[in-house]
PDB file of N, CA and C in Angstrom:
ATOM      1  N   UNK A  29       7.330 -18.021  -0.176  1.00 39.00           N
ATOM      2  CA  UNK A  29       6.307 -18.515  -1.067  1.00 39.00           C
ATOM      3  C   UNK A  29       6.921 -19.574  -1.980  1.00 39.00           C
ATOM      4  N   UNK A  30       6.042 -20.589  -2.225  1.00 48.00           N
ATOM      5  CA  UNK A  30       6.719 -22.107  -2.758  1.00 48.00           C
ATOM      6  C   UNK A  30       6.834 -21.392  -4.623  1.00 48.00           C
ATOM      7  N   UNK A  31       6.075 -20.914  -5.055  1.00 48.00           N
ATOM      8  CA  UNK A  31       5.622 -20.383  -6.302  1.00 48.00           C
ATOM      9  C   UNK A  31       7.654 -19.513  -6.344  1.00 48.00           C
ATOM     10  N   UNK A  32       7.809 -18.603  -5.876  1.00 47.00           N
ATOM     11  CA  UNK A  32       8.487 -17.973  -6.211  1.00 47.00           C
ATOM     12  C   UNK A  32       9.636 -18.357  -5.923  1.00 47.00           C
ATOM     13  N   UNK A  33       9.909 -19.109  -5.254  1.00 48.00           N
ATOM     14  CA  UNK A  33      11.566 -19.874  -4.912  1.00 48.00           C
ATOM     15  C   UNK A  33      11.615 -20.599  -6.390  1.00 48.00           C
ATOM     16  N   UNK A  34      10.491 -22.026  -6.556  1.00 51.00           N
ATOM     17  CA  UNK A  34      10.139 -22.773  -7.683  1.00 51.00           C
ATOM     18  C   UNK A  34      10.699 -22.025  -9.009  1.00 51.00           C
ATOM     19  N   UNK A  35      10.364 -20.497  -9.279  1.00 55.00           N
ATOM     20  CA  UNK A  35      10.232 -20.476 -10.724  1.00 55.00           C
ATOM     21  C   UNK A  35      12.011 -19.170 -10.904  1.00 55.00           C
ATOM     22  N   UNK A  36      11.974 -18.558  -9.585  1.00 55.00           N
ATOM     23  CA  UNK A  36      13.215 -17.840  -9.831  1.00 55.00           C
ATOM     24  C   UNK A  36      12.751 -16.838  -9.993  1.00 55.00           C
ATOM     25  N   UNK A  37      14.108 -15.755 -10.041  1.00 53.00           N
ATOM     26  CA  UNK A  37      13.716 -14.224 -10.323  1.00 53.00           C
ATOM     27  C   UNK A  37      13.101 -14.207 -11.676  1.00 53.00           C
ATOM     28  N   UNK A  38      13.116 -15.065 -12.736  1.00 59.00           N
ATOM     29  CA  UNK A  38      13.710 -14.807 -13.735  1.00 59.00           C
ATOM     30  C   UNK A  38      12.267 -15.075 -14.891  1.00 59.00           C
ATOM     31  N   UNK A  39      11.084 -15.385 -14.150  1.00 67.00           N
ATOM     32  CA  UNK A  39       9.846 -15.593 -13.985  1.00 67.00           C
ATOM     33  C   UNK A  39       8.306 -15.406 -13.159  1.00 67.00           C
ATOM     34  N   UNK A  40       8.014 -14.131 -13.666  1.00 77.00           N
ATOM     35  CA  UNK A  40       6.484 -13.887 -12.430  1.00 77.00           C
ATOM     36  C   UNK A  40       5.828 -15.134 -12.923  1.00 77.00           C
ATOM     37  N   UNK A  41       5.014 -15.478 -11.534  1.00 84.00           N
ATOM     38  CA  UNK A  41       4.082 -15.956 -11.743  1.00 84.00           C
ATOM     39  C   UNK A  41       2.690 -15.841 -12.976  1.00 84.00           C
ATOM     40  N   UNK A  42       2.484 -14.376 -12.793  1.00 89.00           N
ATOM     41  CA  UNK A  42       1.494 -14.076 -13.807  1.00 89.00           C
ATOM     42  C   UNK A  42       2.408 -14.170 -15.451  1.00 89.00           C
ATOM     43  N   UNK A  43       3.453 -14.290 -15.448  1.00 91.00           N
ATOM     44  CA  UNK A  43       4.165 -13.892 -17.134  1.00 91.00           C
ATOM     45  C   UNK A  43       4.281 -15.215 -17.420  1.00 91.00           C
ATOM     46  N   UNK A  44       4.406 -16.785 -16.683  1.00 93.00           N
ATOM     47  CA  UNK A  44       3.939 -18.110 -16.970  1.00 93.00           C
ATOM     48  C   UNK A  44       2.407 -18.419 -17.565  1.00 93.00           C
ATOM     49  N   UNK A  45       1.640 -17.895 -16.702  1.00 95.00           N
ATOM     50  CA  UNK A  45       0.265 -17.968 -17.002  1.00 95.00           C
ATOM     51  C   UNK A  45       0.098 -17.199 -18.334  1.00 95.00           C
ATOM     52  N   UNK A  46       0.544 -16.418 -18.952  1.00 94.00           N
ATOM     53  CA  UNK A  46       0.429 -15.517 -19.772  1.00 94.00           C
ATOM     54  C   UNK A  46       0.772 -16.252 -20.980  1.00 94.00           C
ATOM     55  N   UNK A  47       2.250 -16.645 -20.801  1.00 94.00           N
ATOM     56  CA  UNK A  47       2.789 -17.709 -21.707  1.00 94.00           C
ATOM     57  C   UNK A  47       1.883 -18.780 -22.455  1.00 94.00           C
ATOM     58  N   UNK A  48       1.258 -19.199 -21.345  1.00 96.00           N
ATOM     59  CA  UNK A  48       0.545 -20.365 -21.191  1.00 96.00           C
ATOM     60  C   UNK A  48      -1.066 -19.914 -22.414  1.00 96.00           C
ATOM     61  N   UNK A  49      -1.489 -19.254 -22.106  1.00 94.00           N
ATOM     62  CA  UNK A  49      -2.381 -18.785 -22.429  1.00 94.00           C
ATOM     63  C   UNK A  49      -2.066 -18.426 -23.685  1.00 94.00           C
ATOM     64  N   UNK A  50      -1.197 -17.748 -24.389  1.00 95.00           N
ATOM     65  CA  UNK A  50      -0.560 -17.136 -25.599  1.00 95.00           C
ATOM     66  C   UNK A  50       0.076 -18.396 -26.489  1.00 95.00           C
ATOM     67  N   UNK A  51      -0.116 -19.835 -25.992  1.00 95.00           N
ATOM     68  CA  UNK A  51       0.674 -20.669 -26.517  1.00 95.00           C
ATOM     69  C   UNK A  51       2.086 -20.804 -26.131  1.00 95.00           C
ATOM     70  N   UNK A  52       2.745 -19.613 -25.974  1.00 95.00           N
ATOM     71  CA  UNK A  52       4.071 -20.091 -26.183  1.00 95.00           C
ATOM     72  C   UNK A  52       4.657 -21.069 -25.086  1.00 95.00           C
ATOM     73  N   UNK A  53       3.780 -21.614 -24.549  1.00 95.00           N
ATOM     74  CA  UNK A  53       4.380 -23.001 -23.675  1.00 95.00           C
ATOM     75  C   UNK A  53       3.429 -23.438 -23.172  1.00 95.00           C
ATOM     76  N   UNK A  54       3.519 -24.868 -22.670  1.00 96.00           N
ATOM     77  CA  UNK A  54       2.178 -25.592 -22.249  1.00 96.00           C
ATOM     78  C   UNK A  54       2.397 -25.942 -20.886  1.00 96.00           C
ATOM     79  N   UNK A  55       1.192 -26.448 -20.101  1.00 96.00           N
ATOM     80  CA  UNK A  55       1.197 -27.007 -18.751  1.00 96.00           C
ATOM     81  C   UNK A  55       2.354 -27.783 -18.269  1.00 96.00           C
ATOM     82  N   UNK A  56       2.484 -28.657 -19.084  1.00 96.00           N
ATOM     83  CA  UNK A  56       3.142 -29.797 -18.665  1.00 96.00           C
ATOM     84  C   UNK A  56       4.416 -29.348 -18.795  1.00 96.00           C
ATOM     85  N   UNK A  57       4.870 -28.178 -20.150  1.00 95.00           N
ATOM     86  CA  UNK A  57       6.239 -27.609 -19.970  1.00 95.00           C
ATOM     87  C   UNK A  57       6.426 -27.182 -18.806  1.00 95.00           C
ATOM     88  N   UNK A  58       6.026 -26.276 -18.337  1.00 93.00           N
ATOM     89  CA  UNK A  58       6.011 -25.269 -17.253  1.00 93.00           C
ATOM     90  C   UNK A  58       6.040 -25.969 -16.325  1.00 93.00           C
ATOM     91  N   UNK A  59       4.957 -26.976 -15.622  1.00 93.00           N
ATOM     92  CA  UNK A  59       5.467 -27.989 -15.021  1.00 93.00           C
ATOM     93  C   UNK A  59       6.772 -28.911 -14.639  1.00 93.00           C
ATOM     94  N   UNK A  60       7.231 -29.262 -15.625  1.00 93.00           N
ATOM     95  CA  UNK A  60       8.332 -29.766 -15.673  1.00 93.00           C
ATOM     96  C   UNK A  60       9.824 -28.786 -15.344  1.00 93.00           C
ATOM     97  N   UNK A  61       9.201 -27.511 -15.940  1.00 91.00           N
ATOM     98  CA  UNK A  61      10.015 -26.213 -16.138  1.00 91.00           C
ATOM     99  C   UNK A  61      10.724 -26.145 -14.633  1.00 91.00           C
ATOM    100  N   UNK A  62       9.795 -25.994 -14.041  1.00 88.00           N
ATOM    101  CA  UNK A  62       9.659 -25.230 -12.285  1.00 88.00           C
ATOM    102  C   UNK A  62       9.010 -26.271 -11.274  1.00 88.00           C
ATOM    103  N   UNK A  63       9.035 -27.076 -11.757  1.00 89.00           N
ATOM    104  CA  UNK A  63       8.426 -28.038 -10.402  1.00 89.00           C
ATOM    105  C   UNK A  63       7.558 -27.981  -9.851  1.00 89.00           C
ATOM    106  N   UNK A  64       6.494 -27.770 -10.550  1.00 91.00           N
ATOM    107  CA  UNK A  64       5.136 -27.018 -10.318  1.00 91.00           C
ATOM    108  C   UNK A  64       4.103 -28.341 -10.397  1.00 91.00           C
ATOM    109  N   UNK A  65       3.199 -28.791  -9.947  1.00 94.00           N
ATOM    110  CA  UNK A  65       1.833 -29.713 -10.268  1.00 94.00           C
ATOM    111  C   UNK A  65       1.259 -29.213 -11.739  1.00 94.00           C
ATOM    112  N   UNK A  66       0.919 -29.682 -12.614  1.00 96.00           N
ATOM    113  CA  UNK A  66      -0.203 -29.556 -13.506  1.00 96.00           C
ATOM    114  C   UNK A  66      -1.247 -29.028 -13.159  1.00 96.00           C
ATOM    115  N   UNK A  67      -1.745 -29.802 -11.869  1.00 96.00           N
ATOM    116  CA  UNK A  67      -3.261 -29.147 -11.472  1.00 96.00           C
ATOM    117  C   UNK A  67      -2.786 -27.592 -10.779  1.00 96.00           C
ATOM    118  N   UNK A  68      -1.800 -27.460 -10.037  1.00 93.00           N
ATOM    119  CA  UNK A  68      -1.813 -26.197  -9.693  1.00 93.00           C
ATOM    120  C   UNK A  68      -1.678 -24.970 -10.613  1.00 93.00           C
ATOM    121  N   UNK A  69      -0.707 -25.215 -11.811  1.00 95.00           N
ATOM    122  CA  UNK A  69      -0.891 -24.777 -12.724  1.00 95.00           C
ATOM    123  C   UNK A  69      -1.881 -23.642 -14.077  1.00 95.00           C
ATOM    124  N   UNK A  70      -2.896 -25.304 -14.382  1.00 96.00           N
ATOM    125  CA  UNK A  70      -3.986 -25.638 -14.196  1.00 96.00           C
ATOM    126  C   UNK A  70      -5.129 -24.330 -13.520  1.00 96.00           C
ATOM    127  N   UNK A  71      -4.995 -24.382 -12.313  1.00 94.00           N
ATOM    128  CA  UNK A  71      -5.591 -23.471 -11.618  1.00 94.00           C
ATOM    129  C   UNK A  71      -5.519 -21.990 -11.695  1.00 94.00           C
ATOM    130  N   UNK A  72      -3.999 -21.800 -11.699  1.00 94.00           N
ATOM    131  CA  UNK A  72      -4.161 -20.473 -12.137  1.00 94.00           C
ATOM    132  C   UNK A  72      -4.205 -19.923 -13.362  1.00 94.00           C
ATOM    133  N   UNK A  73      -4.132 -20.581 -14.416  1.00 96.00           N
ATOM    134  CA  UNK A  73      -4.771 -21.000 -15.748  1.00 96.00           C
ATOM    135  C   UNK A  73      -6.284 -20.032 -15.616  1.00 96.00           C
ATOM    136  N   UNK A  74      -6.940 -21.011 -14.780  1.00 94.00           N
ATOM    137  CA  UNK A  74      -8.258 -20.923 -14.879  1.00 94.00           C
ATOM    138  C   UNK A  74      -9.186 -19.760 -14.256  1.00 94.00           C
ATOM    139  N   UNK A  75      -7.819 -19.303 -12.917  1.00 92.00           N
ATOM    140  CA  UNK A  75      -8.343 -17.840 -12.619  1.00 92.00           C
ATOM    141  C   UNK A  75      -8.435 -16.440 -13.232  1.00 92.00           C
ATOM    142  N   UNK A  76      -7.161 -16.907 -13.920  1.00 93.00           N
ATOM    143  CA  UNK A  76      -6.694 -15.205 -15.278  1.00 93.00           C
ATOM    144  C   UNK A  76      -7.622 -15.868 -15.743  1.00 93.00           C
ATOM    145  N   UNK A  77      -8.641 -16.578 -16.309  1.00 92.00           N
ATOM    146  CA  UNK A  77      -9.798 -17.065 -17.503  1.00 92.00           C
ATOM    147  C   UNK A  77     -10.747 -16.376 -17.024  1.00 92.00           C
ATOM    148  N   UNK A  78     -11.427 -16.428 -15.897  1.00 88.00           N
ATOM    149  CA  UNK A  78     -12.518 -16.189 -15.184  1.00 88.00           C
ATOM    150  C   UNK A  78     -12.095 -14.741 -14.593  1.00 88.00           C
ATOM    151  N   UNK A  79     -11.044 -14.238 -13.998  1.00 88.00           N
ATOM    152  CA  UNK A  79     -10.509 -12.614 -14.195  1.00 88.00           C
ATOM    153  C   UNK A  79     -10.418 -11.988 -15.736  1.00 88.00           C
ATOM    154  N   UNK A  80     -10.076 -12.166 -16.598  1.00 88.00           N
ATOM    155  CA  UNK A  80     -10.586 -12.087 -17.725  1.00 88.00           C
ATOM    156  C   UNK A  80     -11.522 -11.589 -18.328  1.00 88.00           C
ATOM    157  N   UNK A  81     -12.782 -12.380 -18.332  1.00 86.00           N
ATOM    158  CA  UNK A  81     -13.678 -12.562 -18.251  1.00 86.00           C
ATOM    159  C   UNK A  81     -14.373 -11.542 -17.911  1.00 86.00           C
ATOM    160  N   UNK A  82     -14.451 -11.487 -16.361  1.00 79.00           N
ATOM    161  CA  UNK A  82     -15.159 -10.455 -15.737  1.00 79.00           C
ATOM    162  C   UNK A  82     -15.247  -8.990 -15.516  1.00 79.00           C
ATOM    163  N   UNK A  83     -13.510  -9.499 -16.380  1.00 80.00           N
ATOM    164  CA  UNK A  83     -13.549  -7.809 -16.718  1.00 80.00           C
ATOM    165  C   UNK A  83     -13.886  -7.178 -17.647  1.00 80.00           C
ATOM    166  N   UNK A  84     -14.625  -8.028 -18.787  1.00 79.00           N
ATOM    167  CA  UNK A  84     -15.289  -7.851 -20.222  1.00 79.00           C
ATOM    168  C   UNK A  84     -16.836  -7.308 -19.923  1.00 79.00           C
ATOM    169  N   UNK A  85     -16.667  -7.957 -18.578  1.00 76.00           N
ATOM    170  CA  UNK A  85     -18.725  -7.427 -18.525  1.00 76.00           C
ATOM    171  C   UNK A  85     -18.811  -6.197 -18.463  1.00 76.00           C
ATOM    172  N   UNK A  86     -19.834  -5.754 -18.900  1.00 71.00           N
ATOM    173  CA  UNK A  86     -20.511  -4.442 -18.771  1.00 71.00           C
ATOM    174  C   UNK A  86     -20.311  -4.023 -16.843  1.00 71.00           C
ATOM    175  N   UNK A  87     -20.908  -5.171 -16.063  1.00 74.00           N
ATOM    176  CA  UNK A  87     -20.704  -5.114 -14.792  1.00 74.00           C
ATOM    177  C   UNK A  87     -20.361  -6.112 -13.841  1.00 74.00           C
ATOM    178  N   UNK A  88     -18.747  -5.722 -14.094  1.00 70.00           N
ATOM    179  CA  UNK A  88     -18.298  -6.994 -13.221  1.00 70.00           C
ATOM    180  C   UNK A  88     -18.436  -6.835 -12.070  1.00 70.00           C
ATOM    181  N   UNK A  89     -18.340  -8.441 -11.915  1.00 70.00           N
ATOM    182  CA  UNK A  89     -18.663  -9.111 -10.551  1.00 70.00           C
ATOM    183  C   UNK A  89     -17.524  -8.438  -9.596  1.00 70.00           C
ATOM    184  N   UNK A  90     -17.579  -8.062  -8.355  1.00 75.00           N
ATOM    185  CA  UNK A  90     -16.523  -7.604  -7.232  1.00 75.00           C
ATOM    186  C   UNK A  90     -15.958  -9.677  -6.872  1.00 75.00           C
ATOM    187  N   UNK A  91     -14.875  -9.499  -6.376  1.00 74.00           N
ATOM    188  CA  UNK A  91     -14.096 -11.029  -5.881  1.00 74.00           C
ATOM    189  C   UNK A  91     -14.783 -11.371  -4.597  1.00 74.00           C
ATOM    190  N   UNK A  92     -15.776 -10.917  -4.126  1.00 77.00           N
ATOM    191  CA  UNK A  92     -16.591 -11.838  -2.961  1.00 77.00           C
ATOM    192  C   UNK A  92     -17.694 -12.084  -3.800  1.00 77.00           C
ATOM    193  N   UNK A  93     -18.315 -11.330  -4.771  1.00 80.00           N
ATOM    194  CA  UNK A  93     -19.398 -11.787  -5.890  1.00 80.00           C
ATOM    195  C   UNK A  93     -19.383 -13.157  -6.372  1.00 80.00           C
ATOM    196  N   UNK A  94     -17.707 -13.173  -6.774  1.00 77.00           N
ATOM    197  CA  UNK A  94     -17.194 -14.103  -7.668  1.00 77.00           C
ATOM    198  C   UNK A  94     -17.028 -15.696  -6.362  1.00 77.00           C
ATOM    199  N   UNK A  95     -16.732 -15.045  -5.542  1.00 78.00           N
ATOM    200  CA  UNK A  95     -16.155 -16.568  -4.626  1.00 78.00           C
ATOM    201  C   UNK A  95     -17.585 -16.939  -4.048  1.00 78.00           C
ATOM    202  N   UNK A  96     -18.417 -16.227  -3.654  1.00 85.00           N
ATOM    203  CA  UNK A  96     -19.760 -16.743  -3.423  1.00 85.00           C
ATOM    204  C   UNK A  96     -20.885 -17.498  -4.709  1.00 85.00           C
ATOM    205  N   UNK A  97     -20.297 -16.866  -5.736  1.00 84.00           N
ATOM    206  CA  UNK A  97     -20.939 -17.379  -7.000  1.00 84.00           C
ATOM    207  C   UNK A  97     -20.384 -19.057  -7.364  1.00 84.00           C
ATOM    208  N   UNK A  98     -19.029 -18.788  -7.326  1.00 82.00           N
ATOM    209  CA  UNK A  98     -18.307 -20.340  -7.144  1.00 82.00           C
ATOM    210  C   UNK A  98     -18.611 -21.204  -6.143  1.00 82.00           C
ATOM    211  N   UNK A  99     -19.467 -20.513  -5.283  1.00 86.00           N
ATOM    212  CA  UNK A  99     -19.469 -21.652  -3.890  1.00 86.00           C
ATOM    213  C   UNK A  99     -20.796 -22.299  -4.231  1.00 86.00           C
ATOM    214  N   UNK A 100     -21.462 -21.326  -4.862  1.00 89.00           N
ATOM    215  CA  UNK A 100     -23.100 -22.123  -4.806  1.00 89.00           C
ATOM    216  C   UNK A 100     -22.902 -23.263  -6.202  1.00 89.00           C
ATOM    217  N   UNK A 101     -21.886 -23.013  -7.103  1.00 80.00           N
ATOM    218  CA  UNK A 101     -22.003 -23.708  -8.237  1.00 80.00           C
ATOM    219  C   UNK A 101     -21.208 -25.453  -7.446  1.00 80.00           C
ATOM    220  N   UNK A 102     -20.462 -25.443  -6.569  1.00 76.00           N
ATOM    221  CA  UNK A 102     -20.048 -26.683  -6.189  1.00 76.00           C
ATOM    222  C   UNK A 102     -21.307 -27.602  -5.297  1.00 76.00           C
TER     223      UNK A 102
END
């Protein structure tokens, strides 16, 4: 996996995003950090947002709910 060679033992994937989210570092750090795209970044940014999220509802959405819901919005 390109993600986990990129960032090392020494970094999950999800504990960047976390970072990210908490302030204590930004896109473009992290980017630069690990050799990562912005937009990919970016992206998983935006999935812990929308996982998040759905887990606040009274009744969350199941992840084929969610990817069919995203498909009709494009």
């Amino acid at each position: 996996m390109r993600l986990q060679s990129a960032i090392g033992p020494r970094m999950h994937p999800n504990a960047l995003v976390i970072e990210i989210i908490q302030g204590k570092t930004t896109v473009s750090e992290a980017s630069r950090s690990f050799d990562l795209t912005p937009s990919e970044i970016e992206g998983w940014v935006e999935d812990a947002k929308r996982g998040m999220e759905n887990s606040l509802r009274a009744n969350p959405l199941d992840i084929r709910e969610q990817y069919e819901k995203q498909l009709r919005h494009l």
